[in-house]
Coordinates of C-alpha atoms in Angstrom, one line a residue:
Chain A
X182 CA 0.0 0.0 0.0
X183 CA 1.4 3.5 -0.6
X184 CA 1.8 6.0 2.2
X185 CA 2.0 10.0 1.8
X186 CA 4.6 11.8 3.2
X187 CA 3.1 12.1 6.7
X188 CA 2.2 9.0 6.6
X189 CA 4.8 8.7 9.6
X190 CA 3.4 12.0 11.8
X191 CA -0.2 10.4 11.5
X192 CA 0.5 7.4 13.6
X193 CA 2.5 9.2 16.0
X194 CA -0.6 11.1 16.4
X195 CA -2.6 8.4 17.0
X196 CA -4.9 8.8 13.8
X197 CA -7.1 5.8 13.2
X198 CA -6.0 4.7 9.4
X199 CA -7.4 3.1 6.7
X200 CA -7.0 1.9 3.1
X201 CA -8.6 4.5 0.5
X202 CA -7.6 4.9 -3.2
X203 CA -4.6 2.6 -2.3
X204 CA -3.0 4.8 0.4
X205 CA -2.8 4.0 4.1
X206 CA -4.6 7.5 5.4
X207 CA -6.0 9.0 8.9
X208 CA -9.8 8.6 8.5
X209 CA -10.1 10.5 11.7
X210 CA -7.7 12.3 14.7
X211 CA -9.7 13.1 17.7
X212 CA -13.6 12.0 16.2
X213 CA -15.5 12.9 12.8
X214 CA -17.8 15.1 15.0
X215 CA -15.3 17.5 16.2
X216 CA -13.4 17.5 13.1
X217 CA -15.7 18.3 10.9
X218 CA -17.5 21.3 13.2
X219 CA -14.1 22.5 13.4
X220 CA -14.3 22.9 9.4
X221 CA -17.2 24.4 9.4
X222 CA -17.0 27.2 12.4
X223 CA -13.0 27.7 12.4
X224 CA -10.2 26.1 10.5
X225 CA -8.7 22.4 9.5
X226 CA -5.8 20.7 7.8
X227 CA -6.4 17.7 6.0
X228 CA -3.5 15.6 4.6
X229 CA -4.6 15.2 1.1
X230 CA -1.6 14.0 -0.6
X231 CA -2.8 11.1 -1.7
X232 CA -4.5 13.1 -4.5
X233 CA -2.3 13.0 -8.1
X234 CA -0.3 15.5 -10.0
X235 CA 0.0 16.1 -13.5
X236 CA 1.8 18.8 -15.8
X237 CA 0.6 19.4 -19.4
X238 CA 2.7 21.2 -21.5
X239 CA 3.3 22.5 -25.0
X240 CA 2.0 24.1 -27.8
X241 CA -1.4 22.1 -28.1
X242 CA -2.1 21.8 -24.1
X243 CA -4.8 23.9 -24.3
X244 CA -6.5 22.2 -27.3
X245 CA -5.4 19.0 -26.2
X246 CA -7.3 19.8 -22.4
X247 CA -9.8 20.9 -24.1
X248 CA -10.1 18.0 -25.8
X249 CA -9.9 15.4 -22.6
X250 CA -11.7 17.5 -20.1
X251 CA -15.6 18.3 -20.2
X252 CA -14.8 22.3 -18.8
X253 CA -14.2 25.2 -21.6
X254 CA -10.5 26.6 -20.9
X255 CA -11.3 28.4 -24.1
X256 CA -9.6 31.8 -23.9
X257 CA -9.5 31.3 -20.1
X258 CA -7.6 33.5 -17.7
X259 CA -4.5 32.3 -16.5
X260 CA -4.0 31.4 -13.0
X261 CA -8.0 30.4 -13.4
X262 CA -9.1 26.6 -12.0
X263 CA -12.1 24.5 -13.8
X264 CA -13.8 21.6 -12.0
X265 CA -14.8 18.7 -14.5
X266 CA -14.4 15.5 -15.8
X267 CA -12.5 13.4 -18.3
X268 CA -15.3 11.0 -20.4
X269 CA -15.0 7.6 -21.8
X270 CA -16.9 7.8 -25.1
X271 CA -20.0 6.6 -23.8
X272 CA -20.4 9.3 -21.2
X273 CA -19.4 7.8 -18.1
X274 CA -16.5 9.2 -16.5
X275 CA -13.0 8.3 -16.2
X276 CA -12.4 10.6 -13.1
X277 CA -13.5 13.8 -11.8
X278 CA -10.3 16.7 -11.6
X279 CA -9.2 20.3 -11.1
X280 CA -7.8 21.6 -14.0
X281 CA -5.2 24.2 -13.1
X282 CA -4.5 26.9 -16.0
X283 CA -1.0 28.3 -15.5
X284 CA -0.7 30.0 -19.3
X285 CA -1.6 28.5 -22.6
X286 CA 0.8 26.3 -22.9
X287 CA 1.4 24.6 -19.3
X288 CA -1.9 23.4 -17.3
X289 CA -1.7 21.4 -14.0
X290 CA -4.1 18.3 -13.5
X291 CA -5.3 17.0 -9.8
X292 CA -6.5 13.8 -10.2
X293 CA -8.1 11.3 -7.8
X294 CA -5.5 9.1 -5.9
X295 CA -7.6 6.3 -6.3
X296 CA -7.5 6.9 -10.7
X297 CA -4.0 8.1 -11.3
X298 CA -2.9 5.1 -12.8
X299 CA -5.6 5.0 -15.3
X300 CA -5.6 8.5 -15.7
X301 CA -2.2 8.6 -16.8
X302 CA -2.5 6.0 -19.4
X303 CA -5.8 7.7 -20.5
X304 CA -4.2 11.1 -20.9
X305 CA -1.3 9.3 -22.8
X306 CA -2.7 7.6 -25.3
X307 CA -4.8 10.9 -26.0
X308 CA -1.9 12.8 -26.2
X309 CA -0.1 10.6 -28.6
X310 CA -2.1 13.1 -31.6
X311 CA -1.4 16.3 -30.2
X312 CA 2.1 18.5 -29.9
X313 CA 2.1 18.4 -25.8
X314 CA 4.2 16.7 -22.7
X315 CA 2.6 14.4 -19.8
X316 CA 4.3 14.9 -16.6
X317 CA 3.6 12.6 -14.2
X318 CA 4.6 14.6 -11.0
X319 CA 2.0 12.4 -8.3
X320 CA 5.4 10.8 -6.5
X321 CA 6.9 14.8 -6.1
X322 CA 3.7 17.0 -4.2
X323 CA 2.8 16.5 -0.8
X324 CA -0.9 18.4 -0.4
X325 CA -2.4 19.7 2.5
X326 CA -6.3 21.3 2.3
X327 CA -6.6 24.0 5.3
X328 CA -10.4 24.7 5.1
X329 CA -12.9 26.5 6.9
X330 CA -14.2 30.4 8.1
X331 CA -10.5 30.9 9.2
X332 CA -8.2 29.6 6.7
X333 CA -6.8 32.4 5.4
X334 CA -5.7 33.9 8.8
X335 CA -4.1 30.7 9.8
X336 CA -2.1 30.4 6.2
X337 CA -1.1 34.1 7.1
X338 CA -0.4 33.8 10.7
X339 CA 0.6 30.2 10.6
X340 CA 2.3 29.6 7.3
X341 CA 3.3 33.3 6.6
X342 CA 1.0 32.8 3.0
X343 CA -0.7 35.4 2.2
X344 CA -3.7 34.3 0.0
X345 CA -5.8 37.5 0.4
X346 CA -5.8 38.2 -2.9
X347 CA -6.9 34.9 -4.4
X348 CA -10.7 34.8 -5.6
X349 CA -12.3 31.2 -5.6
X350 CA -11.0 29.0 -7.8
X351 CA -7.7 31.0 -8.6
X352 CA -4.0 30.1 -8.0
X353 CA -0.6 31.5 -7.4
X354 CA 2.8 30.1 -7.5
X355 CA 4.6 31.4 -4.6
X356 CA 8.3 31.0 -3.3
X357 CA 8.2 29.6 0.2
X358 CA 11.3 28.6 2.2
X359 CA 12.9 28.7 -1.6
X360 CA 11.2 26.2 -2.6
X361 CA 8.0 26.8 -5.2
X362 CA 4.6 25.9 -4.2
X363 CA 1.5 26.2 -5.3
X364 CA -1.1 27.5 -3.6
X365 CA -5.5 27.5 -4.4
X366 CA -8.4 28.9 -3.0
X367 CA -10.2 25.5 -3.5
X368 CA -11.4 22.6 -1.9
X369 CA -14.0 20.1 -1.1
X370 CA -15.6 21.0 2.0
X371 CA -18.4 23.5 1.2
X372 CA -16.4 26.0 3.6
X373 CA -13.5 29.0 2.2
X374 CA -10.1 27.2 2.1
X375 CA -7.4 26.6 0.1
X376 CA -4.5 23.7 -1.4
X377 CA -1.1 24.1 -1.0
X378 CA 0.9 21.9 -3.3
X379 CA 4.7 21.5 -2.1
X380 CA 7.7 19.4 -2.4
X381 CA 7.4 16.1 0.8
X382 CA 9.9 17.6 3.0
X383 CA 8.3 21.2 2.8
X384 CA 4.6 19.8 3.1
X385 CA 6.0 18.3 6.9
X386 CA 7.4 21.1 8.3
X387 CA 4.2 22.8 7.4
X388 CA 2.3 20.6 8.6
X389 CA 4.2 20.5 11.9
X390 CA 3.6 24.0 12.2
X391 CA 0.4 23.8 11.8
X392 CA 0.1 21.3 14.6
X393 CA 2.0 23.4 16.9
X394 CA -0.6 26.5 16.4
X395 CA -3.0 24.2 17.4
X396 CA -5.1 23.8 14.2
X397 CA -7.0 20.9 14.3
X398 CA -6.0 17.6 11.9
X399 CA -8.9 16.4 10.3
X400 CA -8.7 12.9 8.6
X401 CA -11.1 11.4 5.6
X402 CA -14.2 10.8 8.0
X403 CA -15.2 14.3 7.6
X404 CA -13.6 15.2 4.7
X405 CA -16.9 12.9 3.3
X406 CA -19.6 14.1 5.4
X407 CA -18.2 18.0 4.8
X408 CA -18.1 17.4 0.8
X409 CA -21.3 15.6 0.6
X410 CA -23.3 18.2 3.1
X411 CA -22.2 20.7 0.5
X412 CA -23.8 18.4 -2.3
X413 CA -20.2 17.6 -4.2
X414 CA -19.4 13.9 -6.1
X415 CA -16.7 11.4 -5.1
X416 CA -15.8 9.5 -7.8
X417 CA -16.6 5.8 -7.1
X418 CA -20.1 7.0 -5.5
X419 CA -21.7 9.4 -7.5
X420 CA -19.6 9.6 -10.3
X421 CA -18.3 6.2 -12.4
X422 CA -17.7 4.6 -15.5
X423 CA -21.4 3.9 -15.2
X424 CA -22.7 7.3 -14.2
X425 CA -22.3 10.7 -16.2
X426 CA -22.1 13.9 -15.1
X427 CA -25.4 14.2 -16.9
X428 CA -27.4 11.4 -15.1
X429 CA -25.3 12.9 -11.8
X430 CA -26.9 16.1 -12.7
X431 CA -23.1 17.8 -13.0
X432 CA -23.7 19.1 -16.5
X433 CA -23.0 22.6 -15.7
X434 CA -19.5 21.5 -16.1
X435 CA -20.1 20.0 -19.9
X436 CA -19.9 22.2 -22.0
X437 CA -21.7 21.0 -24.9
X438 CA -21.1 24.2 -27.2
X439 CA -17.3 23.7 -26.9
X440 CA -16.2 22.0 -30.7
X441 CA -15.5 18.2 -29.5
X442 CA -14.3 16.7 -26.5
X443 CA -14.1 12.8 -25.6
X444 CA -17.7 11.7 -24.5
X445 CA -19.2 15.5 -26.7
X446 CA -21.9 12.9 -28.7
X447 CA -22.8 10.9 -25.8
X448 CA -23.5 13.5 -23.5
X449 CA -25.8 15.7 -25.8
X450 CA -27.6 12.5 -26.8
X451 CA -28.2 11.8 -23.0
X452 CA -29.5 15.7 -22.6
X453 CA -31.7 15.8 -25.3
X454 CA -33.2 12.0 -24.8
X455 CA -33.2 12.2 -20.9
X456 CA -31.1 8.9 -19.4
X457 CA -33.0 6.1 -17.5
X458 CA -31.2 7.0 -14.3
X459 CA -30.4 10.6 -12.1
X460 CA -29.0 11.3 -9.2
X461 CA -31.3 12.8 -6.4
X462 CA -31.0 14.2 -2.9
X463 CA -33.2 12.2 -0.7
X464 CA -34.2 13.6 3.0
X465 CA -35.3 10.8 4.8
X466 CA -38.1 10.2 8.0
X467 CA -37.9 8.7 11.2
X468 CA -34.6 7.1 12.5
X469 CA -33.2 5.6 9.4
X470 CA -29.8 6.4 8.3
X471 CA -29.4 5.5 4.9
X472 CA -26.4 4.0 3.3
X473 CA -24.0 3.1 0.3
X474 CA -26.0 0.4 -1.8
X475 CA -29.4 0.4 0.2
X476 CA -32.3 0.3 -2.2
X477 CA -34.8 3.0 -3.1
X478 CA -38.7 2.1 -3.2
X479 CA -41.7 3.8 -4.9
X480 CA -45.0 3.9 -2.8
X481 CA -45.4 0.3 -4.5
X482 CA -42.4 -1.0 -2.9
X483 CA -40.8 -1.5 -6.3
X484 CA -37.0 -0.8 -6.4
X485 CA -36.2 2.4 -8.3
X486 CA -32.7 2.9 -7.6
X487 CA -30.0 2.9 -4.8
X488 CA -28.1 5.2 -2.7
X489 CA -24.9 6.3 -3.0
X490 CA -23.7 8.3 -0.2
X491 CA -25.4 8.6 2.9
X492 CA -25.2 10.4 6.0
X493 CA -27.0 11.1 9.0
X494 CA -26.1 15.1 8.8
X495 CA -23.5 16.6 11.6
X496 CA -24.7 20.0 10.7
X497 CA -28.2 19.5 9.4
X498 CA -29.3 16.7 12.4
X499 CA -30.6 15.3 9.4
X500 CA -31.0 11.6 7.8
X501 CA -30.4 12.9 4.2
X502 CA -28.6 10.8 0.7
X503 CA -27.4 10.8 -2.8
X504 CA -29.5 8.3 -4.9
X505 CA -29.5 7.3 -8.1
X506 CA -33.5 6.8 -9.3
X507 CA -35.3 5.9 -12.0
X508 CA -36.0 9.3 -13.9
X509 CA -39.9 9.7 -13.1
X510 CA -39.1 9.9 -9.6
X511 CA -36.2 12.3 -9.6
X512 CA -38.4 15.6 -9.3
X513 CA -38.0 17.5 -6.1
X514 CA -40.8 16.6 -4.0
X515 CA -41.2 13.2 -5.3
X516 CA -41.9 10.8 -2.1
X517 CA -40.4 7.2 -2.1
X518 CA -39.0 4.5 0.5
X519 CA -36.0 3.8 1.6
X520 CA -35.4 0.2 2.9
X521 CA -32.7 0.0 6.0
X522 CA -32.0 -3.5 7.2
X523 CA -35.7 -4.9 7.7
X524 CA -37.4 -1.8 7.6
X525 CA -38.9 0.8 5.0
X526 CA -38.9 4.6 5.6
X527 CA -40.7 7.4 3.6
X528 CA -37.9 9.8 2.3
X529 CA -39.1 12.9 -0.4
X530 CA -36.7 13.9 -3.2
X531 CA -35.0 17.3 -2.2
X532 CA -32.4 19.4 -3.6
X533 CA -28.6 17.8 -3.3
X534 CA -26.8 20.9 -2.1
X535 CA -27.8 20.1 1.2
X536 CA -25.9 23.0 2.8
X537 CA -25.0 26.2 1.3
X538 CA -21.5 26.4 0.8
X539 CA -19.5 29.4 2.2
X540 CA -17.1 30.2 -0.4
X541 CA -15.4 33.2 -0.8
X542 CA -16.4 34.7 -4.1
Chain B
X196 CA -19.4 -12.7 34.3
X197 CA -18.7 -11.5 31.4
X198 CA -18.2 -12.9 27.9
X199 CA -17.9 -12.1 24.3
X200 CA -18.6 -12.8 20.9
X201 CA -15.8 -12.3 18.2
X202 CA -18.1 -9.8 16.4
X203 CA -17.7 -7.5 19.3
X204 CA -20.9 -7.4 22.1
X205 CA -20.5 -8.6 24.9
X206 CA -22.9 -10.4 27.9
X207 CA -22.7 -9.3 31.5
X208 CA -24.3 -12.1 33.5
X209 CA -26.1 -11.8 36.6
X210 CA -28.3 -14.9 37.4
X211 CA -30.2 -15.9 34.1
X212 CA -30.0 -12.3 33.2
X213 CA -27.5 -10.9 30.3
X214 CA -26.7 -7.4 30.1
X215 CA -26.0 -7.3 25.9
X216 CA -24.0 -4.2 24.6
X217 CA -20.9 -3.7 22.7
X218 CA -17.4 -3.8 24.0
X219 CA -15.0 -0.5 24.4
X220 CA -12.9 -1.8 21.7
X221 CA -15.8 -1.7 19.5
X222 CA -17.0 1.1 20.4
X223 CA -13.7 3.4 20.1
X224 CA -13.7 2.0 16.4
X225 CA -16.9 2.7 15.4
X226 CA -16.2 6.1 16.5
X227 CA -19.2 8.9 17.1
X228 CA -22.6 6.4 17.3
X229 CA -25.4 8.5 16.2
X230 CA -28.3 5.8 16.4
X231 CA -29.0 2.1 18.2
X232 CA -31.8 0.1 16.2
X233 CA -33.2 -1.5 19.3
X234 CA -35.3 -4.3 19.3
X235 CA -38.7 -4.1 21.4
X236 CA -39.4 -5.4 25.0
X237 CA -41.1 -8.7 24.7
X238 CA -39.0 -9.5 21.4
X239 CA -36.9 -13.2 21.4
X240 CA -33.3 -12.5 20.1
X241 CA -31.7 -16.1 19.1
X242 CA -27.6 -16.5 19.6
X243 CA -25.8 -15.6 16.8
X244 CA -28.5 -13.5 15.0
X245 CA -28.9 -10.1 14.7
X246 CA -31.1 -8.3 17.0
X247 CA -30.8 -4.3 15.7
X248 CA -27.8 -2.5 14.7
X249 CA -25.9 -0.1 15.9
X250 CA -24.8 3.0 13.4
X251 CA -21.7 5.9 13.6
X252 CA -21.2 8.4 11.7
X253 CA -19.4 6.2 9.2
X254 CA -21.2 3.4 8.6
X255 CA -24.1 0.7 10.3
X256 CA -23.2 -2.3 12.0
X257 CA -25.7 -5.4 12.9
X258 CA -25.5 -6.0 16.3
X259 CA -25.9 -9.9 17.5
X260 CA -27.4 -11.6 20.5
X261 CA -24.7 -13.2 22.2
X262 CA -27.5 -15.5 23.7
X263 CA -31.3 -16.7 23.0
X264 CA -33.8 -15.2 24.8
X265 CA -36.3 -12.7 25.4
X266 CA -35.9 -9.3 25.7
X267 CA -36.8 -7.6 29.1
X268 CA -35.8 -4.1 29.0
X269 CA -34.2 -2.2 26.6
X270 CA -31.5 1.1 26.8
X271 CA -34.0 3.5 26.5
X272 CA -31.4 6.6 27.8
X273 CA -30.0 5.9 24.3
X274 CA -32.8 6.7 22.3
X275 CA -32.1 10.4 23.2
X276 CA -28.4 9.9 23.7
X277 CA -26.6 7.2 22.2
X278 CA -23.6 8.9 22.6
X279 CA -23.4 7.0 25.8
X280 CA -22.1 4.0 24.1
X281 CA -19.3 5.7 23.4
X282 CA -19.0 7.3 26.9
X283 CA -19.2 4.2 28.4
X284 CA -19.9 1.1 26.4
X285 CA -19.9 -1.5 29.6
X286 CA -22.3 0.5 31.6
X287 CA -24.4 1.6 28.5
X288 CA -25.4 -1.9 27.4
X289 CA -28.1 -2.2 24.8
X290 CA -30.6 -4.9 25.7
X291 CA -31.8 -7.5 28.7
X292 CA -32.2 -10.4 28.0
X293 CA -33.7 -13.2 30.0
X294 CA -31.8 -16.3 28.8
X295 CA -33.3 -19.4 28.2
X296 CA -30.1 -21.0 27.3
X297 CA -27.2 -20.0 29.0
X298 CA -25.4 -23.4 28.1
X299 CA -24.9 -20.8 25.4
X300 CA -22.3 -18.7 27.3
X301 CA -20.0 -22.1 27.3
X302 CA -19.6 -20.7 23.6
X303 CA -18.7 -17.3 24.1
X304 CA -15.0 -16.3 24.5
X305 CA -13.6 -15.1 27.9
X306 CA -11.8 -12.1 28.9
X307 CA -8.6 -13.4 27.4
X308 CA -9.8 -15.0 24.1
X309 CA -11.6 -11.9 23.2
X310 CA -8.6 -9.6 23.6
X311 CA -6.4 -11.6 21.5
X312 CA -9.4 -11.1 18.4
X313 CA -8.7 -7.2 19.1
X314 CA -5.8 -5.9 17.5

């Protein structure tokens, strides 16, 4: 199993670990409870270096992106960051990334840890047509996410980062210690916060330092329950080979009037015909906490679908899901089952951003 | 008395009563418990089966009766608080249970065997 480079500072700290996307991480510290509220009303560090690197460069990146990723980088700003995915040809998705636009020539891919392999063969055999580089740079960048209301104090006060001037879903390359590092105002939380990518030795001393201001280590636990309060996908759950970002309801980020990308056809087909399947947020009654796989029920007691993520809320106090349902039942307001263990409990379809996300706009 | 099965709940005898809950090694892995499905007063629970579940913020876990027998009481300070299993999981048991086998706790590991399945 791979390790990050604090792999060796979590177990001194006692984190409870766990395989995920073939790493050994700290699903939680202290408890997911007090992690994640201290996300959501002050400040965390999460050590997400699990999460893969990649450097596109060359005369074609751009059109060569633009040709992988679902997102428009079309004339975009530099220093800009697009959320998609990259599409088999029938739709479903290889992964979900961040696409990182340094200058027309040179863009910087975060992949999940869990797809880097595969992503990097993807990306290379597509690139084998176009005039750009792959860098695989996943084994170079330690990553921490410092998230939450107070994250940009604690990069300044902590870190000595000042991140002031970065808007949502911007980067800057800064020079810290000497070494470069790059630093976003992104993450996957619902909460203001920002990724600092940096070379293994500089991602532990800050790290340390962030452990000796007292800012509170936060493992995968709630880095789940924050991102999926805040309605976002993880790959695997909401999002696979199987599932589109249009059945997901993610087609915001496919831009259909871009000339052609990898999965272009399949994806307008699916918009214009409807798909057989969509993913819905489901609020469910009485003490029932729905989970991963459990199935979804009309009045009839007929399955209909299944859930994906579930949760019972830490800042909602609710039992609420991700589902994927037949179509005629994904409108909001639609009331269905959900079976737990031996029982059925009446849930209603509701919207999937389940909390509204702070960001700093 | 105590004793244990391997999947983690435990059976404090007194008499031909069994006080069932879940031990503190359990309980410190499941992390924050947020709900106990309980069985009802009056139900039978049967060794080995599942009797409810027990669910953390992570994930739900079946919960199985250690031995057979009807249920007497239940927990009810954790229908409002089942935080207490984490507080406390050897005070906070679950369910009583009034055995009508407890040749059945011959089965069950002691002190010693459970510890060595926790690890």
């Amino acid at each position: 199993m791979k390790t990050t480079c604090l792999h060796d500072l979590h177990i001194a700290q006692g984190a409870m670990m766990s395989p995920f996307g073939g790493f050994d991480m700290p699903i939680q510290y202290a408890d997911i409870i007090t992690e994640h509220n201290a996300v959501r009303n002050a400040v965390g560090v999460f050590d997400v270096s699990h999460m893969g690197e990649a450097l596109i460069t060359g005369n074609e990146a751009e059109k060569f992106v633009n040709h992988i990723f679902t997102n428009d980088l079309t004339g975009a700003p530099d220093n800009k960051i697009y959320y998609g995915m990259m599409l088999y040809p029938d739709g479903g998705c290889v992964d979900d990334l961040l696409v990182y636009k340094r200058n027309d020539k040179e863009f910087f891919l975060v992949p999940n840890a869990a797809n880097i392999d595969k992503d990097i063969a993807w990306i290379r055999e597509a690139a084998k047509d176009f005039d750009v580089h792959v860098h695989h740079l996943s084994g170079l960048y330690g990553e921490l996410a410092v998230q939450g209301p107070d994250a940009e104090k604690t990069l300044l006060d902590v870190l000595g980062i000042d991140a002031s001037d970065l808007e949502f879903y911007t980067f800057k390359d800064i020079e810290l210690e000497g070494e470069d590092v790059i630093v976003s105002r992104t993450g996957y939380t619902g909460e203001d916060g920002f990724e600092i990518y940096a070379s293994h030795m500089l991602t532990r001393r800050l790290w340390t330092k962030l452990m000796e201001a007292g800012v509170q280590p936060c493992g995968l636990g709630c880095r789940d329950t924050l991102r999926f309060e805040a309605g976002l996908p993880l790959y695997g759950d909401e999002l696979t080979a199987e599932i589109s970002p249009i059945m997901a309801g993610f087609g915001m980020f496919v831009k259909l009037d871009k000339p052609e990308f990898i999965g272009k056809e399949a994806c307008a087909k699916q918009k214009a015909e409807g798909t057989e399947y969509k993913l819905v947020g489901l609020e469910v009654q009485g003490q029932a906490i729905p989970r991963h796989g459990y199935e979804v029920l009309n009045a009839e007691g007929e399955t209909i679908g299944e859930i994906t993520t579930g949760y019972h809320s830490i800042t909602l106090d609710k039992n609420l899901a991700f589902a994927l349902v037949k179509t005629p039942y994904s409108k909001l307001g639609t009331e269905v089952q959900v079976k737990v263990r031996k029982k059925t409990f009446p849930a209603v379809v509701v919207k999937k951003r389940f909390y509204t996300p702070n960001y700093k706009k | 008395m105590t004793k244990y099965l391997s999947s983690h709940e435990y059976a404090r005898v007194e008499g031909n009563i069994a006080y069932v809950g879940i031990s503190p090694y359990a309980a410190a892995q499941l992390g924050n418990v947020v709900y106990v499905d309980m069985p009802e007063v009056g139900d039978d629970v049967e060794a080995g089966e599942d009797f409810g579940a027990i669910e953390s913020v992570k994930a739900a876990s079946d919960l199985y009766a250690p031995v057979s027998g009807a249920v007497i009481e239940i927990n009810e300070a954790l229908i409002d608080n089942p935080r207490l299993v984490n507080e406390d999981p050897l005070a906070n048991w679950i369910i009583k249970v009034e055995m009508t086998n407890p040749a059945e706790l011959d089965e069950l590991l002691d002190e010693e065997a459970y510890a060595s399945v926790c690890h």
